[in-house]
PDB file of C-alpha atoms and ligand atoms in Angstrom:
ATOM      1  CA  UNK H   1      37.201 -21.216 -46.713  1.00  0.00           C
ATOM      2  CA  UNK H   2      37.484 -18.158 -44.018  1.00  0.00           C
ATOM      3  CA  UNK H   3      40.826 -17.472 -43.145  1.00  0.00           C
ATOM      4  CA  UNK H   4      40.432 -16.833 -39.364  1.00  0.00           C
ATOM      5  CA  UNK H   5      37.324 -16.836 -37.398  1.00  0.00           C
ATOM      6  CA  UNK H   6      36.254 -13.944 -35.036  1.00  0.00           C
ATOM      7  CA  UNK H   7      34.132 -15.174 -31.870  1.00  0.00           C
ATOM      8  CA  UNK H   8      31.721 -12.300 -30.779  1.00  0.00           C
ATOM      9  CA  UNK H   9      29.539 -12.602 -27.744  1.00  0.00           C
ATOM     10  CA  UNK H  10      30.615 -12.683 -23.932  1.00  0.00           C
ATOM     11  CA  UNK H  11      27.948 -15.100 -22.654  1.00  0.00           C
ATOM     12  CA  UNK H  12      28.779 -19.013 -23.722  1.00  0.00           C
ATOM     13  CA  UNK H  13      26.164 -19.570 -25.047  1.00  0.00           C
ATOM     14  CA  UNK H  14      27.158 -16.435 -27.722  1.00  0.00           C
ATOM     15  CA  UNK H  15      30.268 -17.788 -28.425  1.00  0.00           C
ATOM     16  CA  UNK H  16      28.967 -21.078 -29.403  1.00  0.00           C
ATOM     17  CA  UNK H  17      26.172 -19.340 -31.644  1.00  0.00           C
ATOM     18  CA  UNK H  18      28.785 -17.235 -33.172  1.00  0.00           C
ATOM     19  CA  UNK H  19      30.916 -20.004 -33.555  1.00  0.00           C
ATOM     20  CA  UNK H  20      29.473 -22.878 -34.730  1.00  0.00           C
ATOM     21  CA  UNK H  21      27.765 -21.150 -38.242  1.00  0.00           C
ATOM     22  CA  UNK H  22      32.025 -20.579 -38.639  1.00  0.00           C
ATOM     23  CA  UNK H  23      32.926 -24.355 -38.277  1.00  0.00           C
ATOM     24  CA  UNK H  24      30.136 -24.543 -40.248  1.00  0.00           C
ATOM     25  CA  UNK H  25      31.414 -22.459 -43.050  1.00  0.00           C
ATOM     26  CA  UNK H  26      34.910 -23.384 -42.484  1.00  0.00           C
ATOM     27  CA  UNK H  27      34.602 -27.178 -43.162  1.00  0.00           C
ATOM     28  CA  UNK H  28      32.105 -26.194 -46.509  1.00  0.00           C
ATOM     29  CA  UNK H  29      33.435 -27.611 -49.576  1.00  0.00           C
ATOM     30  CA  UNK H  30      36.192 -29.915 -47.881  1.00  0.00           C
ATOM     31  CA  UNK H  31      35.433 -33.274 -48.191  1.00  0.00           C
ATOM     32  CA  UNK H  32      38.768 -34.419 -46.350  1.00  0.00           C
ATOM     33  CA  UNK H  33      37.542 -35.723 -42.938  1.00  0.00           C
ATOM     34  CA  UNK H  34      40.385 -35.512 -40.962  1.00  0.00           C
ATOM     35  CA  UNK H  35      41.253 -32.215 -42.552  1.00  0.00           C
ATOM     36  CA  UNK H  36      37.808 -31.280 -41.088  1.00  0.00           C
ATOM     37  CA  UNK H  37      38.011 -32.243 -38.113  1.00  0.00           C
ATOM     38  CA  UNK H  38      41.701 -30.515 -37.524  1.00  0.00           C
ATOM     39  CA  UNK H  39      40.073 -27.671 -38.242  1.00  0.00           C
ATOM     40  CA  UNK H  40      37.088 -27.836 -35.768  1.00  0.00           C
ATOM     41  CA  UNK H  41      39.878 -28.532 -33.813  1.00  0.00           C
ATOM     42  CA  UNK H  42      41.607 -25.459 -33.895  1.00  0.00           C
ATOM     43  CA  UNK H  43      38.689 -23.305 -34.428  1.00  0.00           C
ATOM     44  CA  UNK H  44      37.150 -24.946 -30.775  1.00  0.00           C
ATOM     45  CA  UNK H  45      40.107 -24.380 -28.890  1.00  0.00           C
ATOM     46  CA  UNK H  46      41.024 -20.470 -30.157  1.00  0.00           C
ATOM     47  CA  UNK H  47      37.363 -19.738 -30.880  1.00  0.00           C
ATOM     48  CA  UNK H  48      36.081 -20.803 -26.703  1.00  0.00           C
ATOM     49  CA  UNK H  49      39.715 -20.691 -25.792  1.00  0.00           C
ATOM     50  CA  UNK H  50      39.760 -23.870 -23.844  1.00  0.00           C
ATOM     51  CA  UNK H  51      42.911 -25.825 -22.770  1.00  0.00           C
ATOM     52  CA  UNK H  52      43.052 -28.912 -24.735  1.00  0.00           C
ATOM     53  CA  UNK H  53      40.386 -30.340 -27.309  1.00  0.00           C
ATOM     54  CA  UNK H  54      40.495 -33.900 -29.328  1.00  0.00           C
ATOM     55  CA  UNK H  55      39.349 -36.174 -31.086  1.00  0.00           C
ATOM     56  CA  UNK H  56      39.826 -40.069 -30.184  1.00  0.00           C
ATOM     57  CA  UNK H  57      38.737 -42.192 -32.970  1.00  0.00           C
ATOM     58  CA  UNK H  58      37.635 -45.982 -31.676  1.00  0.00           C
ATOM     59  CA  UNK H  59      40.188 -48.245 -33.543  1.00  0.00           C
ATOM     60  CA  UNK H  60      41.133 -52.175 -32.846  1.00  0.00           C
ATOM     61  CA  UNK H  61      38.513 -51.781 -29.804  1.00  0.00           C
ATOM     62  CA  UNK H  62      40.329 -49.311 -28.292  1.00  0.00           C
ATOM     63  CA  UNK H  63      40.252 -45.174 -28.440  1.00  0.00           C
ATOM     64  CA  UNK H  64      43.321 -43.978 -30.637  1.00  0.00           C
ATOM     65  CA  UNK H  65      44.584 -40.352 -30.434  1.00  0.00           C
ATOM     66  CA  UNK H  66      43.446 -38.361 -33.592  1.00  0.00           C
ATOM     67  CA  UNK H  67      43.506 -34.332 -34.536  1.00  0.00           C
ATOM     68  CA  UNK H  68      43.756 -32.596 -31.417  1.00  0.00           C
ATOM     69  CA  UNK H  69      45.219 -29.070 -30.342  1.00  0.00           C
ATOM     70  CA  UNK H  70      46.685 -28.442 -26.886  1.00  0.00           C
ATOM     71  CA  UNK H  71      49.912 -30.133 -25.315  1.00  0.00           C
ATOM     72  CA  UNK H  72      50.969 -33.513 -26.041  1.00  0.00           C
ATOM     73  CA  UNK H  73      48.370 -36.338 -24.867  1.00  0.00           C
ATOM     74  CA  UNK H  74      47.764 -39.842 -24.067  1.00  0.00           C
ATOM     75  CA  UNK H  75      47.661 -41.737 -27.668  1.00  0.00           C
ATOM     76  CA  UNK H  76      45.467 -44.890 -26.272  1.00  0.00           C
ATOM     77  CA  UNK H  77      42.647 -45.287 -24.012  1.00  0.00           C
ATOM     78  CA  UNK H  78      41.063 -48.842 -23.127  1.00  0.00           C
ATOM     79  CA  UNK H  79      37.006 -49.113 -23.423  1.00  0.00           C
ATOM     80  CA  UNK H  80      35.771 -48.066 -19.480  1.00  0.00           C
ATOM     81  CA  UNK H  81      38.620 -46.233 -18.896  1.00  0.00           C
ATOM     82  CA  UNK H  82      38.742 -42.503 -17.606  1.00  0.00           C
ATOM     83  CA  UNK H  83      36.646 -39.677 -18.694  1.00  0.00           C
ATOM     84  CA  UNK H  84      36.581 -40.942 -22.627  1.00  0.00           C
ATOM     85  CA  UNK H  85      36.732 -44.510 -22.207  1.00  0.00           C
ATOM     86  CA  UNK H  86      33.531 -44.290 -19.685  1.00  0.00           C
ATOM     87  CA  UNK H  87      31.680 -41.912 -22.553  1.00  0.00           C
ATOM     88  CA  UNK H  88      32.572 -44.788 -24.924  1.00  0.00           C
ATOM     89  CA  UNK H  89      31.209 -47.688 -22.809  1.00  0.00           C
ATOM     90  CA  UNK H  90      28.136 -45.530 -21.544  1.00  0.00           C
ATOM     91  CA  UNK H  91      27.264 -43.956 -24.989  1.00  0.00           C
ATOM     92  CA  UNK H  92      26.789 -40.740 -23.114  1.00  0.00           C
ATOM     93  CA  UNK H  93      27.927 -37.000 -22.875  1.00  0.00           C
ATOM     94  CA  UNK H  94      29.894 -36.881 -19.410  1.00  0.00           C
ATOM     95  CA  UNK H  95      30.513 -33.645 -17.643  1.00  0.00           C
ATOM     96  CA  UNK H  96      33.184 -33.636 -14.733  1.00  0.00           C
ATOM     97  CA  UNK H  97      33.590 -30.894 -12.619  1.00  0.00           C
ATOM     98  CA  UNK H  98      36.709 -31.983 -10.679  1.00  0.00           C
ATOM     99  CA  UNK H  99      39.289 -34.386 -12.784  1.00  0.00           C
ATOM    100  CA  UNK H 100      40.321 -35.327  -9.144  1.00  0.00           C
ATOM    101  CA  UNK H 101      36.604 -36.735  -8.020  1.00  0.00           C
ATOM    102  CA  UNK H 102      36.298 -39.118 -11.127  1.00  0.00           C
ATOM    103  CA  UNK H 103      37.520 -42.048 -10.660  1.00  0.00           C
ATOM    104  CA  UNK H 104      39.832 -43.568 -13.083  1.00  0.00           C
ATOM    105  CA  UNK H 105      40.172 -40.254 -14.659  1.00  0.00           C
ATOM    106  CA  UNK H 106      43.323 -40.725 -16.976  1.00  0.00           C
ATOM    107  CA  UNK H 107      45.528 -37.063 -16.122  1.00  0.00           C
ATOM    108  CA  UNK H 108      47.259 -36.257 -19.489  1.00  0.00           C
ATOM    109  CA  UNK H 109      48.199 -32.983 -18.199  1.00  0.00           C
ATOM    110  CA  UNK H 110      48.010 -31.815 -14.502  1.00  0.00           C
ATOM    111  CA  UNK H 111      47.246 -28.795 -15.691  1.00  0.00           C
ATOM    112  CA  UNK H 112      43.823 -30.062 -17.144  1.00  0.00           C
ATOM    113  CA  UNK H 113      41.008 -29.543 -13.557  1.00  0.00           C
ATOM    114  CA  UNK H 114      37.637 -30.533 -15.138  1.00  0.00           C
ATOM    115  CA  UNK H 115      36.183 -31.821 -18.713  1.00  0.00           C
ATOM    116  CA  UNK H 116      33.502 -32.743 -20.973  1.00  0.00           C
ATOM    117  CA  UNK H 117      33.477 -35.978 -23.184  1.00  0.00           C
ATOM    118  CA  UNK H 118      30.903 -36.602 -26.097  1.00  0.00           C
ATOM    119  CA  UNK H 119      30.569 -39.483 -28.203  1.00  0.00           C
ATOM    120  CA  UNK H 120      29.900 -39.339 -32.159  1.00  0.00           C
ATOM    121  CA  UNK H 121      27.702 -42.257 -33.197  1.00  0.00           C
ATOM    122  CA  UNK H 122      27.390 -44.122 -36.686  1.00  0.00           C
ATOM    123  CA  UNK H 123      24.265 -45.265 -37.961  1.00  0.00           C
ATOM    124  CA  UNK H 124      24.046 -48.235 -36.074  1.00  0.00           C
ATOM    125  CA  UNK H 125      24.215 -46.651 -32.762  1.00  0.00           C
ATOM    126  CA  UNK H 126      28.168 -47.616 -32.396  1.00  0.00           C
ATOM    127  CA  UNK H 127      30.319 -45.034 -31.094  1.00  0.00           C
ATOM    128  CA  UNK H 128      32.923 -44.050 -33.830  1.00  0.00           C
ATOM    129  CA  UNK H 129      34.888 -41.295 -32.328  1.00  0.00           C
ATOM    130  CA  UNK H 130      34.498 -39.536 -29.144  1.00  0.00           C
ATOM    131  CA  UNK H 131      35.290 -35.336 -28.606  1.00  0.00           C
ATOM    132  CA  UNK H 132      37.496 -34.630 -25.312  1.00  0.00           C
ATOM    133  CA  UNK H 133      37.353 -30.578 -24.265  1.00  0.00           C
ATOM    134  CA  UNK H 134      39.682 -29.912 -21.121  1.00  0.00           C
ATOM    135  CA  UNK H 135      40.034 -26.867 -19.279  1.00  0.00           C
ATOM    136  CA  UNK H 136      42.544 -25.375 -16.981  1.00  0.00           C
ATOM    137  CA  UNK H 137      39.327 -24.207 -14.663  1.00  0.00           C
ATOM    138  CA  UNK H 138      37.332 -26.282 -11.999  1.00  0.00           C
ATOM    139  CA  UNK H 139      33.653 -26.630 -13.040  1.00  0.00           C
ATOM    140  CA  UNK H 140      33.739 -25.343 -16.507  1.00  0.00           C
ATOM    141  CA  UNK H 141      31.622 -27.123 -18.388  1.00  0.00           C
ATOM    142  CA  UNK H 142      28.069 -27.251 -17.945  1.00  0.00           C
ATOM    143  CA  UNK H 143      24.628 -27.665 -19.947  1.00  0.00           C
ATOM    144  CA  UNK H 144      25.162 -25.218 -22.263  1.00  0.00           C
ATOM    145  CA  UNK H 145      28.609 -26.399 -23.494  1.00  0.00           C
ATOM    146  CA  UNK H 146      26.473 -29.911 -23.758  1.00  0.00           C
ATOM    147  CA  UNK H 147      23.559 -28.743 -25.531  1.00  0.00           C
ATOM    148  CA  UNK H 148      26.383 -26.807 -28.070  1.00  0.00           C
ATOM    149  CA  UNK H 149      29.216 -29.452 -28.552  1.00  0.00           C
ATOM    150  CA  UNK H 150      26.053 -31.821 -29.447  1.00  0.00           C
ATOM    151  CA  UNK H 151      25.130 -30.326 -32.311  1.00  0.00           C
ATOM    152  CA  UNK H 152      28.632 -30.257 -33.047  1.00  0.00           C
ATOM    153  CA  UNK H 153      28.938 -33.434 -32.568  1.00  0.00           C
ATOM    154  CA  UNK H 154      26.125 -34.012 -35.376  1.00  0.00           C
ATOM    155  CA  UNK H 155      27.686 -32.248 -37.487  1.00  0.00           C
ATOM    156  CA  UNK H 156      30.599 -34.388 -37.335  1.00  0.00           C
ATOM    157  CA  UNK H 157      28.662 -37.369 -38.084  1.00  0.00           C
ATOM    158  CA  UNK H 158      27.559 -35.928 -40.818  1.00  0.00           C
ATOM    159  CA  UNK H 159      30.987 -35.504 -42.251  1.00  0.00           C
ATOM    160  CA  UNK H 160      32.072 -39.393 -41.410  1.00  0.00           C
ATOM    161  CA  UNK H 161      32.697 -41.799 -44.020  1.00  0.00           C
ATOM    162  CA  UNK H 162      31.537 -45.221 -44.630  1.00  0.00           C
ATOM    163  CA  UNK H 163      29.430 -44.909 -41.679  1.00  0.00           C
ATOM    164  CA  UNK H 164      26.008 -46.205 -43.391  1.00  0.00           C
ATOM    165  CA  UNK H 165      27.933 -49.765 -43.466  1.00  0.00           C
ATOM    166  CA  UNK H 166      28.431 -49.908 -39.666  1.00  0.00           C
ATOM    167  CA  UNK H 167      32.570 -50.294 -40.312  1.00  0.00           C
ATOM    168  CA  UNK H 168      33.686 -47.472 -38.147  1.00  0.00           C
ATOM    169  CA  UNK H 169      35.597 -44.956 -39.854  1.00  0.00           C
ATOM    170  CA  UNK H 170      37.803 -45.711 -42.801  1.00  0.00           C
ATOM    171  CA  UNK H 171      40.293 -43.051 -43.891  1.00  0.00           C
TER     172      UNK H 171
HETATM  173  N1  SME M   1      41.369 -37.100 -19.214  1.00  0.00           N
HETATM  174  C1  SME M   1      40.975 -38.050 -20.219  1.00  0.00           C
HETATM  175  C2  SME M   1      42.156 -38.524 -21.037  1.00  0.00           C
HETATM  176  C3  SME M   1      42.417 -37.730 -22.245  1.00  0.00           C
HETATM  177  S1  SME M   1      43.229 -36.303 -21.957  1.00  0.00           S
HETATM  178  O1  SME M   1      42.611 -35.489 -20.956  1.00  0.00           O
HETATM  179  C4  SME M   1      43.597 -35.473 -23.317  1.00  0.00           C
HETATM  180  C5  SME M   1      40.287 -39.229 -19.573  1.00  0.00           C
HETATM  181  O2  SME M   1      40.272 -39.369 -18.360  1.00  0.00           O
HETATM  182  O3  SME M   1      39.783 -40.065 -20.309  1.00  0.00           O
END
């Protein structure tokens, strides 16, 4: 496993190409999944230096608070609700510019301005886990952090157990 990763590139979409072969190579060999995922963690928020990144696993039909890094967060999240719950019920990627124009959003820190959301699906086309990425910037997010945190998103269904059986995530 690398020690510490080194971002190169000044355009986004560098960043993610030089990052992503590093998550890539970080998580090799670890089998662990939520010692995997506490790494993509920490490698997403110091590699694109964004405000707040996490994971909420779904759990008892609701969105539970897993490996995140960034200040202290919201632990539950009801299907429909805010940014992640609305990713959850819609099965979609959801991009918001301005925290303040979505409705419902769910403000964990007022420090957070705009977001993207992405769901991680098991084989049955249930969402398992969703990916919250926060910044401290209005509008920061656009297509090319989707097209990126997609395929990271893949690659984190790659890593989830038991998911062939359709029982959500066992640890
Ligand atoms: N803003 C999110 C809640 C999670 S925190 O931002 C970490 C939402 O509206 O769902």
């Amino acid at each position: 496993m690398a020690e510490s990763l080194s971002v190169s590139g000044t355009t986004k979409k560098e960043k993610y190409e030089s990052l992503l072969p590093q998550i890539k190579a970080l998580i090799e060999g670890e089998t662990d999944f939520i010692a995997n995922l506490s790494n993509i963690m920490s490698a997403l928020k110091f590699g694109m230096d964004f405000f707040w990144v996490g994971i909420y696993f779904v759990k008892e039909q609701q969105l539970v608070l897993g490996p995140f890094q960034g200040p202290v967060a919201c632990t539950r999240i009801q299907l429909g609700k805010g940014v992640c719950g609305t990713a959850w019920k819609e099965k979609k990627t959801i991009i918001v510019e301005d925290v303040d124009q979505f409705p419902g959003h769910i403000a964990c820190s007022s420090l957070s301005k705009s977001e993207i959301v992405l769901p991680a699906f098991d084989k049955n086309s249930e969402v398992i886990l969703i990916l919250d990425v926060d910044s401290e910037h209005l509008a920061a997010f656009d297509e090319t952090d989707k097209v990126y945190l997609e395929q990271l998103m893949r690659l984190i269904e790659d890593l989830t157990p038991t998911l062939s059986k359709g029982e959500g995530v066992k640890f």
